[in-house]
């Protein structure tokens, strides 16, 4: 550095905030100024989900806490000190034998479960309604996916889970399966008894892997669905950030029992996660686990009371439905205004545009709002008042009509079997080309095509694109859906990636 700079009185970092042209930074500042009412993840809702003194200490010291593996800070990939202690406390909090902090999200945990239990060329049972991270693990490992299919609620058009009989069928037809993976609860909070499936898997000497991304909180209160950790699962991955207080992208992977060697899990995670893991994400996991350990039951009780209050206010309203099933996670508030012809996508947009209320997810007919212990009666009232206002207005301004049963049709298409001509890894690594979506019938998909959220694939790599797929995509786009795996071409039309020189 020159002497001129060393002696300068003006710090070159003195950049006015309004001149600091960092797009994402400015967007986040604008979001904060907007002060939306948040019914989406993360569960801390912008800070209210933290103990006030802890939140203030974190705000004051965030830059100082962004460290590396210096003395006293341990090492995530070889934990022997404070990280080991934090993970051990988290394991006790959530009922596991071993817990691993994840700074690459639940996706890394899903991949680790698959890599720990399967080898290249082997078979794994996965649900057709699995998150796209599951097929990512299948691709990474070069596995053969054996699909099982969920039951669908004809009224709501959502998955009700996969009957144990489906897994029995899959095991009869594929006795060489090496692992069984299931997603539970789903985005809508639907849960079911896993014990029969755990017994079935163990009778066949295969591990049960559970993607419990939406259930990090359910172990904490008996009024919530029972966690897979308590129902015989061997590995369970949870998105701690979704309904508890950790930062987005931070999750936990749990092992239970002695079927899964912890050292093998650690080795897989060392491959999948950064060698420079974020201490801010790790400490947010430590804080979330500590809050859960010290106040989890009472905080879940508060959230459950708020959810019950919202459901009471929204019940019996003409044109509005509220999902309520025995055994579900009632903190997932699923609403439908299909009775007035209002699509879920439009309901979500109008809540945001007209009332500054942001919900988590929309599909053809429904929206989902996440209620957590960071909420208050005031925030719940803002959500409820906004919904009631929109329902009272009716569908006079609806951009596209939606009818009861549209979501069920879409879900049946989403979960239907498709013709597979290549394994997912083969299709992913094959020579490919981009073609206009309108010309894709009969071509072999080279990447996942999935409405996001929830991120459940309509098409997997290696599957043939047929007319039904194209019709479903077209209708979903008209109603406001967004698809991963589709991009805009130079002519403004949608394009999809297909395997070159391979057709049905």
PDB file of C-alpha atoms in Angstrom, residues 101-323:
ATOM      1  CA  UNK A 101     -24.953 -29.714  12.034  1.00  0.00           C
ATOM      2  CA  UNK A 102     -25.574 -28.906   8.381  1.00  0.00           C
ATOM      3  CA  UNK A 103     -24.541 -25.611   6.824  1.00  0.00           C
ATOM      4  CA  UNK A 104     -25.449 -26.671   3.284  1.00  0.00           C
ATOM      5  CA  UNK A 105     -29.092 -27.175   4.181  1.00  0.00           C
ATOM      6  CA  UNK A 106     -31.274 -30.234   4.407  1.00  0.00           C
ATOM      7  CA  UNK A 107     -30.269 -31.023   0.829  1.00  0.00           C
ATOM      8  CA  UNK A 108     -26.797 -31.941   2.109  1.00  0.00           C
ATOM      9  CA  UNK A 109     -28.411 -34.125   4.757  1.00  0.00           C
ATOM     10  CA  UNK A 110     -30.591 -35.922   2.219  1.00  0.00           C
ATOM     11  CA  UNK A 111     -27.557 -36.552   0.039  1.00  0.00           C
ATOM     12  CA  UNK A 112     -25.569 -37.770   3.051  1.00  0.00           C
ATOM     13  CA  UNK A 113     -28.315 -40.228   4.028  1.00  0.00           C
ATOM     14  CA  UNK A 114     -28.314 -41.664   0.518  1.00  0.00           C
ATOM     15  CA  UNK A 115     -24.518 -41.769   0.177  1.00  0.00           C
ATOM     16  CA  UNK A 116     -24.148 -43.384   3.599  1.00  0.00           C
ATOM     17  CA  UNK A 117     -26.485 -46.263   2.796  1.00  0.00           C
ATOM     18  CA  UNK A 118     -26.214 -46.912  -0.962  1.00  0.00           C
ATOM     19  CA  UNK A 119     -23.540 -47.573  -3.569  1.00  0.00           C
ATOM     20  CA  UNK A 120     -23.477 -46.898  -7.294  1.00  0.00           C
ATOM     21  CA  UNK A 121     -25.899 -49.048  -9.282  1.00  0.00           C
ATOM     22  CA  UNK A 122     -27.977 -50.075  -6.274  1.00  0.00           C
ATOM     23  CA  UNK A 123     -31.699 -49.505  -5.794  1.00  0.00           C
ATOM     24  CA  UNK A 124     -33.399 -47.152  -3.357  1.00  0.00           C
ATOM     25  CA  UNK A 125     -37.117 -46.747  -2.693  1.00  0.00           C
ATOM     26  CA  UNK A 126     -38.219 -43.127  -2.901  1.00  0.00           C
ATOM     27  CA  UNK A 127     -41.665 -41.505  -2.947  1.00  0.00           C
ATOM     28  CA  UNK A 128     -42.841 -39.961  -6.188  1.00  0.00           C
ATOM     29  CA  UNK A 129     -43.637 -36.825  -4.162  1.00  0.00           C
ATOM     30  CA  UNK A 130     -40.100 -36.520  -2.791  1.00  0.00           C
ATOM     31  CA  UNK A 131     -38.335 -33.171  -2.785  1.00  0.00           C
ATOM     32  CA  UNK A 132     -36.010 -32.611  -5.731  1.00  0.00           C
ATOM     33  CA  UNK A 133     -33.010 -32.930  -3.390  1.00  0.00           C
ATOM     34  CA  UNK A 134     -33.767 -36.654  -3.219  1.00  0.00           C
ATOM     35  CA  UNK A 135     -33.338 -37.146  -6.940  1.00  0.00           C
ATOM     36  CA  UNK A 136     -30.164 -35.080  -6.636  1.00  0.00           C
ATOM     37  CA  UNK A 137     -28.807 -37.718  -4.275  1.00  0.00           C
ATOM     38  CA  UNK A 138     -29.888 -40.475  -6.642  1.00  0.00           C
ATOM     39  CA  UNK A 139     -28.025 -38.730  -9.470  1.00  0.00           C
ATOM     40  CA  UNK A 140     -24.879 -38.163  -7.411  1.00  0.00           C
ATOM     41  CA  UNK A 141     -24.731 -41.827  -6.391  1.00  0.00           C
ATOM     42  CA  UNK A 142     -25.831 -43.290  -9.721  1.00  0.00           C
ATOM     43  CA  UNK A 143     -28.724 -45.182  -8.145  1.00  0.00           C
ATOM     44  CA  UNK A 144     -31.817 -46.844  -9.573  1.00  0.00           C
ATOM     45  CA  UNK A 145     -34.907 -45.169  -8.084  1.00  0.00           C
ATOM     46  CA  UNK A 146     -37.850 -47.391  -7.220  1.00  0.00           C
ATOM     47  CA  UNK A 147     -40.906 -45.178  -6.902  1.00  0.00           C
ATOM     48  CA  UNK A 148     -43.795 -45.542  -4.500  1.00  0.00           C
ATOM     49  CA  UNK A 149     -46.935 -43.480  -4.943  1.00  0.00           C
ATOM     50  CA  UNK A 150     -48.956 -41.426  -2.459  1.00  0.00           C
ATOM     51  CA  UNK A 151     -52.660 -41.353  -1.810  1.00  0.00           C
ATOM     52  CA  UNK A 152     -54.277 -38.085  -2.874  1.00  0.00           C
ATOM     53  CA  UNK A 153     -57.001 -36.205  -1.044  1.00  0.00           C
ATOM     54  CA  UNK A 154     -59.667 -35.673  -3.740  1.00  0.00           C
ATOM     55  CA  UNK A 155     -61.026 -32.543  -2.067  1.00  0.00           C
ATOM     56  CA  UNK A 156     -57.766 -30.710  -1.400  1.00  0.00           C
ATOM     57  CA  UNK A 157     -55.639 -32.291  -4.091  1.00  0.00           C
ATOM     58  CA  UNK A 158     -52.704 -32.920  -1.760  1.00  0.00           C
ATOM     59  CA  UNK A 159     -50.673 -35.951  -0.807  1.00  0.00           C
ATOM     60  CA  UNK A 160     -51.894 -37.911   2.198  1.00  0.00           C
ATOM     61  CA  UNK A 161     -48.709 -39.916   2.435  1.00  0.00           C
ATOM     62  CA  UNK A 162     -47.754 -43.303   1.117  1.00  0.00           C
ATOM     63  CA  UNK A 163     -49.432 -46.451   2.451  1.00  0.00           C
ATOM     64  CA  UNK A 164     -47.177 -49.125   3.861  1.00  0.00           C
ATOM     65  CA  UNK A 165     -48.687 -51.461   1.255  1.00  0.00           C
ATOM     66  CA  UNK A 166     -46.924 -49.450  -1.450  1.00  0.00           C
ATOM     67  CA  UNK A 167     -43.587 -50.149   0.194  1.00  0.00           C
ATOM     68  CA  UNK A 168     -44.493 -53.816   0.558  1.00  0.00           C
ATOM     69  CA  UNK A 169     -45.177 -53.931  -3.192  1.00  0.00           C
ATOM     70  CA  UNK A 170     -41.902 -52.196  -3.977  1.00  0.00           C
ATOM     71  CA  UNK A 171     -39.954 -54.611  -1.792  1.00  0.00           C
ATOM     72  CA  UNK A 172     -41.658 -57.657  -3.316  1.00  0.00           C
ATOM     73  CA  UNK A 173     -40.797 -56.447  -6.807  1.00  0.00           C
ATOM     74  CA  UNK A 174     -37.304 -55.276  -5.824  1.00  0.00           C
ATOM     75  CA  UNK A 175     -35.890 -57.513  -3.092  1.00  0.00           C
ATOM     76  CA  UNK A 176     -32.412 -56.099  -3.749  1.00  0.00           C
ATOM     77  CA  UNK A 177     -33.311 -52.594  -2.539  1.00  0.00           C
ATOM     78  CA  UNK A 178     -30.647 -51.160  -0.202  1.00  0.00           C
ATOM     79  CA  UNK A 179     -32.536 -48.318   1.517  1.00  0.00           C
ATOM     80  CA  UNK A 180     -35.971 -46.818   1.867  1.00  0.00           C
ATOM     81  CA  UNK A 181     -36.551 -43.051   1.969  1.00  0.00           C
ATOM     82  CA  UNK A 182     -39.753 -41.247   2.871  1.00  0.00           C
ATOM     83  CA  UNK A 183     -40.818 -37.621   3.204  1.00  0.00           C
ATOM     84  CA  UNK A 184     -42.872 -36.924   6.333  1.00  0.00           C
ATOM     85  CA  UNK A 185     -44.540 -34.628   7.238  1.00  0.00           C
ATOM     86  CA  UNK A 186     -45.170 -33.016   3.892  1.00  0.00           C
ATOM     87  CA  UNK A 187     -45.396 -29.301   3.127  1.00  0.00           C
ATOM     88  CA  UNK A 188     -49.039 -29.241   4.190  1.00  0.00           C
ATOM     89  CA  UNK A 189     -48.298 -30.785   7.584  1.00  0.00           C
ATOM     90  CA  UNK A 190     -49.781 -34.190   6.749  1.00  0.00           C
ATOM     91  CA  UNK A 191     -48.219 -36.929   8.873  1.00  0.00           C
ATOM     92  CA  UNK A 192     -48.932 -40.586   9.507  1.00  0.00           C
ATOM     93  CA  UNK A 193     -47.714 -43.504  11.608  1.00  0.00           C
ATOM     94  CA  UNK A 194     -44.248 -44.592  10.480  1.00  0.00           C
ATOM     95  CA  UNK A 195     -43.852 -47.531  12.845  1.00  0.00           C
ATOM     96  CA  UNK A 196     -45.247 -50.174  10.444  1.00  0.00           C
ATOM     97  CA  UNK A 197     -42.870 -48.965   7.736  1.00  0.00           C
ATOM     98  CA  UNK A 198     -39.906 -48.987  10.120  1.00  0.00           C
ATOM     99  CA  UNK A 199     -40.739 -52.573  11.096  1.00  0.00           C
ATOM    100  CA  UNK A 200     -41.069 -53.546   7.430  1.00  0.00           C
ATOM    101  CA  UNK A 201     -37.721 -52.016   6.518  1.00  0.00           C
ATOM    102  CA  UNK A 202     -35.911 -53.606   9.410  1.00  0.00           C
ATOM    103  CA  UNK A 203     -37.481 -56.989   8.645  1.00  0.00           C
ATOM    104  CA  UNK A 204     -35.814 -56.677   5.222  1.00  0.00           C
ATOM    105  CA  UNK A 205     -32.585 -55.474   6.863  1.00  0.00           C
ATOM    106  CA  UNK A 206     -32.639 -52.078   5.171  1.00  0.00           C
ATOM    107  CA  UNK A 207     -32.485 -48.659   6.850  1.00  0.00           C
ATOM    108  CA  UNK A 208     -35.374 -46.203   6.955  1.00  0.00           C
ATOM    109  CA  UNK A 209     -34.306 -42.695   5.948  1.00  0.00           C
ATOM    110  CA  UNK A 210     -36.699 -39.835   6.656  1.00  0.00           C
ATOM    111  CA  UNK A 211     -36.742 -36.394   5.103  1.00  0.00           C
ATOM    112  CA  UNK A 212     -38.358 -34.550   8.014  1.00  0.00           C
ATOM    113  CA  UNK A 213     -37.516 -31.100   6.653  1.00  0.00           C
ATOM    114  CA  UNK A 214     -40.892 -29.778   7.755  1.00  0.00           C
ATOM    115  CA  UNK A 215     -40.825 -31.411  11.179  1.00  0.00           C
ATOM    116  CA  UNK A 216     -37.872 -30.069  13.167  1.00  0.00           C
ATOM    117  CA  UNK A 217     -40.327 -28.804  15.794  1.00  0.00           C
ATOM    118  CA  UNK A 218     -42.721 -31.719  16.141  1.00  0.00           C
ATOM    119  CA  UNK A 219     -40.689 -33.645  18.725  1.00  0.00           C
ATOM    120  CA  UNK A 220     -41.235 -30.779  21.165  1.00  0.00           C
ATOM    121  CA  UNK A 221     -44.966 -31.120  21.893  1.00  0.00           C
ATOM    122  CA  UNK A 222     -47.396 -34.070  22.181  1.00  0.00           C
ATOM    123  CA  UNK A 223     -50.132 -32.165  20.313  1.00  0.00           C
ATOM    124  CA  UNK A 224     -47.929 -32.209  17.223  1.00  0.00           C
ATOM    125  CA  UNK A 225     -47.316 -35.312  15.085  1.00  0.00           C
ATOM    126  CA  UNK A 226     -44.798 -37.746  16.482  1.00  0.00           C
ATOM    127  CA  UNK A 227     -41.316 -37.336  15.054  1.00  0.00           C
ATOM    128  CA  UNK A 228     -39.682 -40.040  12.952  1.00  0.00           C
ATOM    129  CA  UNK A 229     -36.870 -39.930  15.521  1.00  0.00           C
ATOM    130  CA  UNK A 230     -39.316 -41.570  17.937  1.00  0.00           C
ATOM    131  CA  UNK A 231     -40.856 -44.029  15.463  1.00  0.00           C
ATOM    132  CA  UNK A 232     -38.023 -46.319  14.414  1.00  0.00           C
ATOM    133  CA  UNK A 233     -36.265 -44.311  11.700  1.00  0.00           C
ATOM    134  CA  UNK A 234     -32.515 -44.817  11.332  1.00  0.00           C
ATOM    135  CA  UNK A 235     -31.633 -41.410   9.877  1.00  0.00           C
ATOM    136  CA  UNK A 236     -33.703 -38.223  10.011  1.00  0.00           C
ATOM    137  CA  UNK A 237     -32.852 -34.877   8.458  1.00  0.00           C
ATOM    138  CA  UNK A 238     -34.642 -31.715   9.600  1.00  0.00           C
ATOM    139  CA  UNK A 239     -34.726 -28.117   8.360  1.00  0.00           C
ATOM    140  CA  UNK A 240     -34.274 -26.380  11.696  1.00  0.00           C
ATOM    141  CA  UNK A 241     -34.728 -23.020   9.994  1.00  0.00           C
ATOM    142  CA  UNK A 242     -38.246 -23.718   8.727  1.00  0.00           C
ATOM    143  CA  UNK A 243     -40.254 -23.707  11.962  1.00  0.00           C
ATOM    144  CA  UNK A 244     -37.614 -23.090  14.633  1.00  0.00           C
ATOM    145  CA  UNK A 245     -35.099 -20.280  15.004  1.00  0.00           C
ATOM    146  CA  UNK A 246     -31.980 -21.074  13.012  1.00  0.00           C
ATOM    147  CA  UNK A 247     -30.883 -19.191   9.912  1.00  0.00           C
ATOM    148  CA  UNK A 248     -31.972 -20.197   6.423  1.00  0.00           C
ATOM    149  CA  UNK A 249     -29.745 -22.938   5.051  1.00  0.00           C
ATOM    150  CA  UNK A 250     -29.004 -24.480   8.454  1.00  0.00           C
ATOM    151  CA  UNK A 251     -30.307 -27.944   9.292  1.00  0.00           C
ATOM    152  CA  UNK A 252     -29.595 -31.027  11.383  1.00  0.00           C
ATOM    153  CA  UNK A 253     -29.046 -34.668  10.510  1.00  0.00           C
ATOM    154  CA  UNK A 254     -29.849 -37.214  13.216  1.00  0.00           C
ATOM    155  CA  UNK A 255     -29.006 -40.894  13.513  1.00  0.00           C
ATOM    156  CA  UNK A 256     -30.865 -43.257  15.810  1.00  0.00           C
ATOM    157  CA  UNK A 257     -29.853 -46.766  16.814  1.00  0.00           C
ATOM    158  CA  UNK A 258     -26.834 -48.714  15.603  1.00  0.00           C
ATOM    159  CA  UNK A 259     -27.609 -49.433  11.946  1.00  0.00           C
ATOM    160  CA  UNK A 260     -25.827 -46.297  10.726  1.00  0.00           C
ATOM    161  CA  UNK A 261     -22.114 -45.844  11.605  1.00  0.00           C
ATOM    162  CA  UNK A 262     -21.640 -42.206  12.706  1.00  0.00           C
ATOM    163  CA  UNK A 263     -18.102 -42.126  11.322  1.00  0.00           C
ATOM    164  CA  UNK A 264     -19.384 -42.957   7.833  1.00  0.00           C
ATOM    165  CA  UNK A 265     -21.948 -40.155   8.084  1.00  0.00           C
ATOM    166  CA  UNK A 266     -19.168 -37.776   9.101  1.00  0.00           C
ATOM    167  CA  UNK A 267     -17.111 -38.828   6.067  1.00  0.00           C
ATOM    168  CA  UNK A 268     -19.992 -38.272   3.668  1.00  0.00           C
ATOM    169  CA  UNK A 269     -20.727 -34.853   5.128  1.00  0.00           C
ATOM    170  CA  UNK A 270     -17.072 -33.881   4.765  1.00  0.00           C
ATOM    171  CA  UNK A 271     -17.477 -34.510   1.033  1.00  0.00           C
ATOM    172  CA  UNK A 272     -20.803 -32.712   0.708  1.00  0.00           C
ATOM    173  CA  UNK A 273     -20.289 -29.665   2.900  1.00  0.00           C
ATOM    174  CA  UNK A 274     -17.949 -26.731   2.535  1.00  0.00           C
ATOM    175  CA  UNK A 275     -14.538 -26.941   4.182  1.00  0.00           C
ATOM    176  CA  UNK A 276     -15.258 -23.375   5.319  1.00  0.00           C
ATOM    177  CA  UNK A 277     -18.614 -23.824   7.065  1.00  0.00           C
ATOM    178  CA  UNK A 278     -20.403 -20.731   8.302  1.00  0.00           C
ATOM    179  CA  UNK A 279     -20.074 -20.251  12.053  1.00  0.00           C
ATOM    180  CA  UNK A 280     -23.072 -17.926  11.883  1.00  0.00           C
ATOM    181  CA  UNK A 281     -25.215 -20.789  10.590  1.00  0.00           C
ATOM    182  CA  UNK A 282     -23.764 -23.196  13.150  1.00  0.00           C
ATOM    183  CA  UNK A 283     -24.322 -20.839  16.064  1.00  0.00           C
ATOM    184  CA  UNK A 284     -27.892 -20.261  14.909  1.00  0.00           C
ATOM    185  CA  UNK A 285     -28.413 -24.033  15.131  1.00  0.00           C
ATOM    186  CA  UNK A 286     -26.905 -24.032  18.615  1.00  0.00           C
ATOM    187  CA  UNK A 287     -29.214 -21.185  19.657  1.00  0.00           C
ATOM    188  CA  UNK A 288     -32.292 -22.844  18.130  1.00  0.00           C
ATOM    189  CA  UNK A 289     -31.544 -26.137  19.880  1.00  0.00           C
ATOM    190  CA  UNK A 290     -30.959 -24.368  23.185  1.00  0.00           C
ATOM    191  CA  UNK A 291     -34.240 -22.447  22.925  1.00  0.00           C
ATOM    192  CA  UNK A 292     -35.990 -25.722  22.091  1.00  0.00           C
ATOM    193  CA  UNK A 293     -34.362 -27.470  25.043  1.00  0.00           C
ATOM    194  CA  UNK A 294     -35.129 -24.708  27.551  1.00  0.00           C
ATOM    195  CA  UNK A 295     -38.547 -23.471  26.357  1.00  0.00           C
ATOM    196  CA  UNK A 296     -39.643 -25.768  23.539  1.00  0.00           C
ATOM    197  CA  UNK A 297     -42.855 -27.102  25.063  1.00  0.00           C
ATOM    198  CA  UNK A 298     -44.224 -23.748  26.175  1.00  0.00           C
ATOM    199  CA  UNK A 299     -43.274 -22.078  22.884  1.00  0.00           C
ATOM    200  CA  UNK A 300     -44.994 -24.809  20.875  1.00  0.00           C
ATOM    201  CA  UNK A 301     -48.035 -24.415  23.131  1.00  0.00           C
ATOM    202  CA  UNK A 302     -48.099 -20.718  22.274  1.00  0.00           C
ATOM    203  CA  UNK A 303     -47.844 -21.425  18.540  1.00  0.00           C
ATOM    204  CA  UNK A 304     -50.591 -24.054  18.749  1.00  0.00           C
ATOM    205  CA  UNK A 305     -52.887 -21.593  20.532  1.00  0.00           C
ATOM    206  CA  UNK A 306     -52.274 -19.003  17.817  1.00  0.00           C
ATOM    207  CA  UNK A 307     -53.000 -21.563  15.097  1.00  0.00           C
ATOM    208  CA  UNK A 308     -56.219 -22.615  16.831  1.00  0.00           C
ATOM    209  CA  UNK A 309     -57.240 -18.960  17.104  1.00  0.00           C
ATOM    210  CA  UNK A 310     -56.630 -18.423  13.381  1.00  0.00           C
ATOM    211  CA  UNK A 311     -58.600 -21.527  12.471  1.00  0.00           C
ATOM    212  CA  UNK A 312     -61.499 -20.454  14.672  1.00  0.00           C
ATOM    213  CA  UNK A 313     -61.699 -17.024  13.029  1.00  0.00           C
ATOM    214  CA  UNK A 314     -61.499 -18.503   9.529  1.00  0.00           C
ATOM    215  CA  UNK A 315     -63.997 -21.330  10.003  1.00  0.00           C
ATOM    216  CA  UNK A 316     -67.496 -21.186   8.568  1.00  0.00           C
ATOM    217  CA  UNK A 317     -66.725 -18.460   6.002  1.00  0.00           C
ATOM    218  CA  UNK A 318     -68.512 -18.871   2.664  1.00  0.00           C
ATOM    219  CA  UNK A 319     -66.046 -19.460  -0.147  1.00  0.00           C
ATOM    220  CA  UNK A 320     -63.156 -20.296   2.195  1.00  0.00           C
ATOM    221  CA  UNK A 321     -61.840 -23.667   3.336  1.00  0.00           C
ATOM    222  CA  UNK A 322     -59.297 -24.457   6.044  1.00  0.00           C
ATOM    223  CA  UNK A 323     -57.449 -27.786   5.964  1.00  0.00           C
TER     224      UNK A 323
END
